[in-house]
Coordinates of N, CA, C and O in Angstrom, one line a residue:
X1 N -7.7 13.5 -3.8 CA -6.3 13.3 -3.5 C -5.9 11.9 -3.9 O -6.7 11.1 -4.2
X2 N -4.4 11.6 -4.0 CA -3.8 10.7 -4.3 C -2.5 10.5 -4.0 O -1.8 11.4 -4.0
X3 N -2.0 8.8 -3.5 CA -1.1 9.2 -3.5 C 0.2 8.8 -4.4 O 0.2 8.2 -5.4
X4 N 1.2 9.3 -3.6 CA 2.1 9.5 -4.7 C 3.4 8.7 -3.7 O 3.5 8.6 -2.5
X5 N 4.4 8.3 -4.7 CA 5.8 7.8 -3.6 C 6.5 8.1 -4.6 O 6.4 7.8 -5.8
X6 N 7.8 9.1 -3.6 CA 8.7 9.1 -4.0 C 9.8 8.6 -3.9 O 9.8 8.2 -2.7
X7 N 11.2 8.2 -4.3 CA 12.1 7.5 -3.8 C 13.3 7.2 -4.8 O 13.1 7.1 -6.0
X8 N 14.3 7.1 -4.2 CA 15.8 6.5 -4.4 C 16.9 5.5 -4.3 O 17.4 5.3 -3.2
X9 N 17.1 5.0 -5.1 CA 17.6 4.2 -4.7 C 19.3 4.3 -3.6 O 19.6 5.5 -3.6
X10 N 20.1 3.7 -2.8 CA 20.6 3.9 -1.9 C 21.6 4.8 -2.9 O 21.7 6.0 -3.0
X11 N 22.4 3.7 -3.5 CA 23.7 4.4 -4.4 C 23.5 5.4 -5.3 O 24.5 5.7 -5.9
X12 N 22.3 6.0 -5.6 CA 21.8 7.3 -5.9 C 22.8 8.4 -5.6 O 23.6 9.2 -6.1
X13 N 22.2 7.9 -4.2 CA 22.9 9.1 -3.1 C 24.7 9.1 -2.9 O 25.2 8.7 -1.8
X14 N 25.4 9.4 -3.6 CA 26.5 9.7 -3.1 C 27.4 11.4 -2.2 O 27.7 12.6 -2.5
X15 N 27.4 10.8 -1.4 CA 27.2 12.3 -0.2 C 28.6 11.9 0.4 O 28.9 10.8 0.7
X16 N 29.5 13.0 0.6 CA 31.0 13.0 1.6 C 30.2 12.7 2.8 O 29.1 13.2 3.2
X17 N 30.9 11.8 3.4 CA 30.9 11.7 4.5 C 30.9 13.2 5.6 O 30.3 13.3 6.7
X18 N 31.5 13.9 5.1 CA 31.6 15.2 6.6 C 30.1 16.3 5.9 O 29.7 17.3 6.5
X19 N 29.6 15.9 4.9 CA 28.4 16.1 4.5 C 26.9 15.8 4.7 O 26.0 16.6 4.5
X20 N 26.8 14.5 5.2 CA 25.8 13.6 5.5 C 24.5 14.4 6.5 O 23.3 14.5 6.5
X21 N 25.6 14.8 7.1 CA 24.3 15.6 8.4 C 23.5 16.2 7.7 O 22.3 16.0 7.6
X22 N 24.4 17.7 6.9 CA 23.4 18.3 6.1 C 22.1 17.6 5.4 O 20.9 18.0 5.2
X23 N 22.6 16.6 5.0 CA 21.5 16.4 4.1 C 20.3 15.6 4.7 O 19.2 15.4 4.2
X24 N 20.8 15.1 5.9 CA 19.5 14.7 6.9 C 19.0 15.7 7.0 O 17.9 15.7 6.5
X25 N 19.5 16.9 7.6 CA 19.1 18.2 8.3 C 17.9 18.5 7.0 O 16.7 18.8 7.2
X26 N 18.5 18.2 5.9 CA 17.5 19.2 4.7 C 16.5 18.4 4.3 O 15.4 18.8 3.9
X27 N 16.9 16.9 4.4 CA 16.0 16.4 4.2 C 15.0 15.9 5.1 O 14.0 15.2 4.7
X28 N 15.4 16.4 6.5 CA 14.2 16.4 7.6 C 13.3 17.8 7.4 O 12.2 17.7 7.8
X29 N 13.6 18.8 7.0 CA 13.4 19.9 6.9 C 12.2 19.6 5.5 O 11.0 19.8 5.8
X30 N 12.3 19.4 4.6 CA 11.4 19.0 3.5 C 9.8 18.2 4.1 O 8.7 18.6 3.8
X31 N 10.2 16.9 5.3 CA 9.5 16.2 5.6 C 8.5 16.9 6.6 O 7.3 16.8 6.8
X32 N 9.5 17.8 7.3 CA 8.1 18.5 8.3 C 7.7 19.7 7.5 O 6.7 20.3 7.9
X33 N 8.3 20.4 6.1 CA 7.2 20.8 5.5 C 5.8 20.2 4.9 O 4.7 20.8 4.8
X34 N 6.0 18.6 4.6 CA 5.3 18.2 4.1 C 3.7 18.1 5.0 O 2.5 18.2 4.8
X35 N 4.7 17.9 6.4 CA 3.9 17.6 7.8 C 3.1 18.7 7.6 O 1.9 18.5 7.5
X36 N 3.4 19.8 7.6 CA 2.8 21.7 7.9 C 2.0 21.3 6.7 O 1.0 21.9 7.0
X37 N 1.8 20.8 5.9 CA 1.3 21.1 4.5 C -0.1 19.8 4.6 O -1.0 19.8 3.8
X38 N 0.1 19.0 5.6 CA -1.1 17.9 6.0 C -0.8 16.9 4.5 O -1.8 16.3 4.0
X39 N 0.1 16.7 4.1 CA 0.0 16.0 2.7 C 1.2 14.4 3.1 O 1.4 13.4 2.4
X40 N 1.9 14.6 4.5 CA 2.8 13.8 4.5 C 1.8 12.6 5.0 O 0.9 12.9 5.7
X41 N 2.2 11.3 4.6 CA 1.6 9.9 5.0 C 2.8 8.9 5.8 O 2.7 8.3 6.9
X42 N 4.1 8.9 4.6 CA 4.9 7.9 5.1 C 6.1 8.3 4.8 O 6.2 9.0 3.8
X43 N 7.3 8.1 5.6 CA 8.6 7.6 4.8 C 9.4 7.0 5.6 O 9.2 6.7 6.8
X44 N 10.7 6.8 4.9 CA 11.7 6.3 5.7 C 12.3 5.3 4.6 O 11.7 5.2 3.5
X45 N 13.5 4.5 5.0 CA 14.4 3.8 4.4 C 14.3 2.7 4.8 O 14.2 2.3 6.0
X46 N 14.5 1.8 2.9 CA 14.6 0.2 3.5 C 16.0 -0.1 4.1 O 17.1 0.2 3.6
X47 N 15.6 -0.9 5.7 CA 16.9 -1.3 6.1 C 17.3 -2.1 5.8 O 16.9 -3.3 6.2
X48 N 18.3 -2.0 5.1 CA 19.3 -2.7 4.1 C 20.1 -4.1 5.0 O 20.5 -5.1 4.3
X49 N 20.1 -4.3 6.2 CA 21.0 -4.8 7.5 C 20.1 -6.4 7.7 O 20.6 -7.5 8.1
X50 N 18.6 -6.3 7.2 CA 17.5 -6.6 7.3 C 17.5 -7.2 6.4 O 17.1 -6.4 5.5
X51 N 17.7 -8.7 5.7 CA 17.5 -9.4 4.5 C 15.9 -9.6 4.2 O 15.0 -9.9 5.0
X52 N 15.9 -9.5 3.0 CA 14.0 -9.2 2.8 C 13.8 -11.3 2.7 O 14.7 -12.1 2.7
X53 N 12.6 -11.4 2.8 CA 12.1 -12.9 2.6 C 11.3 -13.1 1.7 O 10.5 -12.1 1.5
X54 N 11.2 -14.1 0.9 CA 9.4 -14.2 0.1 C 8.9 -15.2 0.5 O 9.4 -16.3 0.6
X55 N 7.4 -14.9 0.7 CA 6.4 -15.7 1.4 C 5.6 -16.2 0.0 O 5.2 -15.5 -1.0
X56 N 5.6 -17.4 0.2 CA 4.9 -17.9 -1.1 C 3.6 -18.1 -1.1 O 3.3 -18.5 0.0
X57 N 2.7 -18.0 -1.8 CA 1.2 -18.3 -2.4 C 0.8 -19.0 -1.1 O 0.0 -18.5 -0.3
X58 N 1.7 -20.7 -0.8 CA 1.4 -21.6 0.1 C 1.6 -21.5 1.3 O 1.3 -22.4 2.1
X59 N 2.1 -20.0 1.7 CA 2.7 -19.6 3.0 C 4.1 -20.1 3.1 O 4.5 -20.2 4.3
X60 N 5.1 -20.5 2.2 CA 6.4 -21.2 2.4 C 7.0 -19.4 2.5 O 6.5 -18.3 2.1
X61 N 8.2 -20.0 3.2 CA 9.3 -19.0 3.5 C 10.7 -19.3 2.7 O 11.5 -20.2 3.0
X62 N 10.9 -18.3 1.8 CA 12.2 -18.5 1.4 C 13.4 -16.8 1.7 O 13.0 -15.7 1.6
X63 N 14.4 -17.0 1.9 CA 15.6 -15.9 1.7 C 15.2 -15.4 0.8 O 14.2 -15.8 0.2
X64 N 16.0 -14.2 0.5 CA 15.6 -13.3 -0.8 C 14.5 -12.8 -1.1 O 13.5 -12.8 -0.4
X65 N 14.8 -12.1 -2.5 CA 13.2 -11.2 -2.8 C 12.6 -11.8 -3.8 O 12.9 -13.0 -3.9
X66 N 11.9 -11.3 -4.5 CA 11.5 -11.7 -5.6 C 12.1 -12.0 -6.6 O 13.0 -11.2 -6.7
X67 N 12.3 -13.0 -7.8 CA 13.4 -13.6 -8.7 C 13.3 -12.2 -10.0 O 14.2 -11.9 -10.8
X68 N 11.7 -11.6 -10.0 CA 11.7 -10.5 -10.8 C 11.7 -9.3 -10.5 O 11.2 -8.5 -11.3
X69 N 12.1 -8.9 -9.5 CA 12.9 -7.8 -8.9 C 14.1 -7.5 -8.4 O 14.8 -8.1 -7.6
X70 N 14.3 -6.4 -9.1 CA 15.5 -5.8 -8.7 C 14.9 -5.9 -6.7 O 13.8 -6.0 -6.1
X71 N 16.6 -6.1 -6.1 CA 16.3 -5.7 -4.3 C 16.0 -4.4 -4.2 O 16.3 -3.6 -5.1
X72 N 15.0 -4.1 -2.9 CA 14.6 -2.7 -2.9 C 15.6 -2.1 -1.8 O 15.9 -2.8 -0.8
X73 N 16.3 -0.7 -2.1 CA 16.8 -0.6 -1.1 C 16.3 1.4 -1.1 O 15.3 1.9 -1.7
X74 N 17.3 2.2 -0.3 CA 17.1 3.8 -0.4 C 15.4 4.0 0.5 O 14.8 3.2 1.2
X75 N 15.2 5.0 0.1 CA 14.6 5.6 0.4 C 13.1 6.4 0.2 O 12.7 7.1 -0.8
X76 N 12.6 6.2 1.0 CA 11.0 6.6 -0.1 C 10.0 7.4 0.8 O 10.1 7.4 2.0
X77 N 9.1 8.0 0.3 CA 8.2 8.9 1.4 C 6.8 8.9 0.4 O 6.6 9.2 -0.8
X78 N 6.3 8.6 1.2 CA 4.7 8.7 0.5 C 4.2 10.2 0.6 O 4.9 10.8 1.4
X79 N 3.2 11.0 0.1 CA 2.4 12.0 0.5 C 0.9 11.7 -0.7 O 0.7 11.2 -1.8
X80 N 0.4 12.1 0.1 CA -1.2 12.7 -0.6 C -1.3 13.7 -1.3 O -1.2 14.7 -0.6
X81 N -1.6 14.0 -2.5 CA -1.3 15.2 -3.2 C -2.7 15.2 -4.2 O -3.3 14.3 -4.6
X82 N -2.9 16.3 -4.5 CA -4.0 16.8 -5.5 C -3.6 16.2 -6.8 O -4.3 15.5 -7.5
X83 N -2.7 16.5 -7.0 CA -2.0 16.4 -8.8 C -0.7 16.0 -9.0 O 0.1 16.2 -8.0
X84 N -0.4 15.6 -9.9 CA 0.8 14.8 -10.0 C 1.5 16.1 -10.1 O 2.3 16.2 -9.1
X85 N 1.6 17.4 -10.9 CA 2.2 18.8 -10.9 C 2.3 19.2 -9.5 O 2.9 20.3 -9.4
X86 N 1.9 18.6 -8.2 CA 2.3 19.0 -7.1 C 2.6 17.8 -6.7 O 3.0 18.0 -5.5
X87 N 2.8 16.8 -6.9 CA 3.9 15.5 -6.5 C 5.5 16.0 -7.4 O 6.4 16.4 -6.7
X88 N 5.6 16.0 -8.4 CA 6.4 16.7 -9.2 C 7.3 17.9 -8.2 O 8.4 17.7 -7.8
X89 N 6.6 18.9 -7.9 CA 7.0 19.7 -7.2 C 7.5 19.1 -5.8 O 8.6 19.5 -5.5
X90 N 6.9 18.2 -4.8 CA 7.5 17.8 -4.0 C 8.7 17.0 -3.9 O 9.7 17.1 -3.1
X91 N 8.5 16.1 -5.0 CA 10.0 15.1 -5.8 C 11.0 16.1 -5.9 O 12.2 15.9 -5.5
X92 N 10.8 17.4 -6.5 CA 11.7 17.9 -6.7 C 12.6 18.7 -5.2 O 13.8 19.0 -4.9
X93 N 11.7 18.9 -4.8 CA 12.2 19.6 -3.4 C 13.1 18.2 -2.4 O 14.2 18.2 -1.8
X94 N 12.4 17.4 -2.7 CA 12.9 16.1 -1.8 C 14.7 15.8 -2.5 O 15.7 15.7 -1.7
X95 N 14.7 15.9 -4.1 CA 15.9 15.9 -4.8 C 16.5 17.0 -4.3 O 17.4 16.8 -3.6
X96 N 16.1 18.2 -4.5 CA 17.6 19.0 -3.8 C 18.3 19.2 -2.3 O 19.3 19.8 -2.0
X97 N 16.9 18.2 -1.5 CA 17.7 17.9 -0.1 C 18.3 16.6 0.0 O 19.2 16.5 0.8
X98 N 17.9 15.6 -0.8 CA 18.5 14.8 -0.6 C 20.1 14.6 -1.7 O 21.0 13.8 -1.6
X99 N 20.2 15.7 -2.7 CA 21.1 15.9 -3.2 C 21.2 14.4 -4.6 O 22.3 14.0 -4.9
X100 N 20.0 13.8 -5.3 CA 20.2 12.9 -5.8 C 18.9 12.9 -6.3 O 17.9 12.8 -5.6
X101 N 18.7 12.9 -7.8 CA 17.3 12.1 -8.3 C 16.2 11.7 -7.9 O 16.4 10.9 -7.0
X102 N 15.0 11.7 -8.0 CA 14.2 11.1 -7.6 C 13.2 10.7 -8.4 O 12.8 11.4 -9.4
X103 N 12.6 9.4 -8.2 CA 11.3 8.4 -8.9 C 10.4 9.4 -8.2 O 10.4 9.8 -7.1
X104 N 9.7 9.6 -9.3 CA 8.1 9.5 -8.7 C 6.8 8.6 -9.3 O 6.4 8.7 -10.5
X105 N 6.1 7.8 -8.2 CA 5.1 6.9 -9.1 C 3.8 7.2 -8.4 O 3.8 7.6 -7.2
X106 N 2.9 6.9 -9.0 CA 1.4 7.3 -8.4 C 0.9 5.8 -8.4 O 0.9 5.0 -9.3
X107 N 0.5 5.8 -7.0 CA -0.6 4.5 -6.5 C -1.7 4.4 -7.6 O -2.0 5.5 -8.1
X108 N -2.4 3.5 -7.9 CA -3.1 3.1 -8.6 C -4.4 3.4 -7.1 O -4.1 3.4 -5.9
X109 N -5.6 3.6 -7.5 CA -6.6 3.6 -7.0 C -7.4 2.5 -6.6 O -7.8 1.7 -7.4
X110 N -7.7 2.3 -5.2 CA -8.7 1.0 -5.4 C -9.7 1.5 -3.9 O -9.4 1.9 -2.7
X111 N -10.8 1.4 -4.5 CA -11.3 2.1 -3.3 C -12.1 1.1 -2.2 O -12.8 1.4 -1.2
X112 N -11.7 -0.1 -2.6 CA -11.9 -1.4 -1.4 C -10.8 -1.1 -0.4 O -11.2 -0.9 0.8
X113 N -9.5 -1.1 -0.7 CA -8.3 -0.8 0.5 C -8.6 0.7 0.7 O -8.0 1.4 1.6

């Protein structure tokens, strides 16, 4: 198994407002399939309200994120999956509830963590 993260960025998502619920609704609905399916690990959204910090090498604290990254914002859900052809298929399910594109990237392996 492996895992996989999927995710969007916030302004991805453009949803009417008298629409929003649905797409929680669908997109809660995706997530406790993933649950039924024993494959879900994580998700949820960066809270944007929450300014990120960077901790330096030296332990210093500075505002902001990284100077070589884009800010992270939207939405993401981890799962465990056999195959990227079944991460694929989950991205895609996650895109038609969430109504917007979706990244999908596979964790790199390390079998110390």
């Amino acid at each position: 198994m492996s895992f996989y993260l999927i995710t969007f960025p916030s302004r991805a998502m453009q949803i009417p407002a008298e629409e929003f619920q649905d797409v929680v609704d669908a997109s809660h609905a995706v997530v406790e399939e993933a649950k039924g399916a024993g494959v879900y690990r994580f998700g949820g959204g960066i809270d944007e309200s929450v300014a990120p910090v960077l901790i330096g090498v030296d332990g210093s604290r500075q505002d902001g994120s990284h100077p070589l990254r884009a800010p992270l914002d939207g939405g993401y859900t981890v799962l465990d999956l056999a195959t990227r052809a079944e991460a694929e298929q989950w991205a895609a399910r996650i895109a038609v509830a969430c109504r917007c594109p979706q990244e999908l990237y596979a964790f790199g392996d390390d079998p110390a963590s």
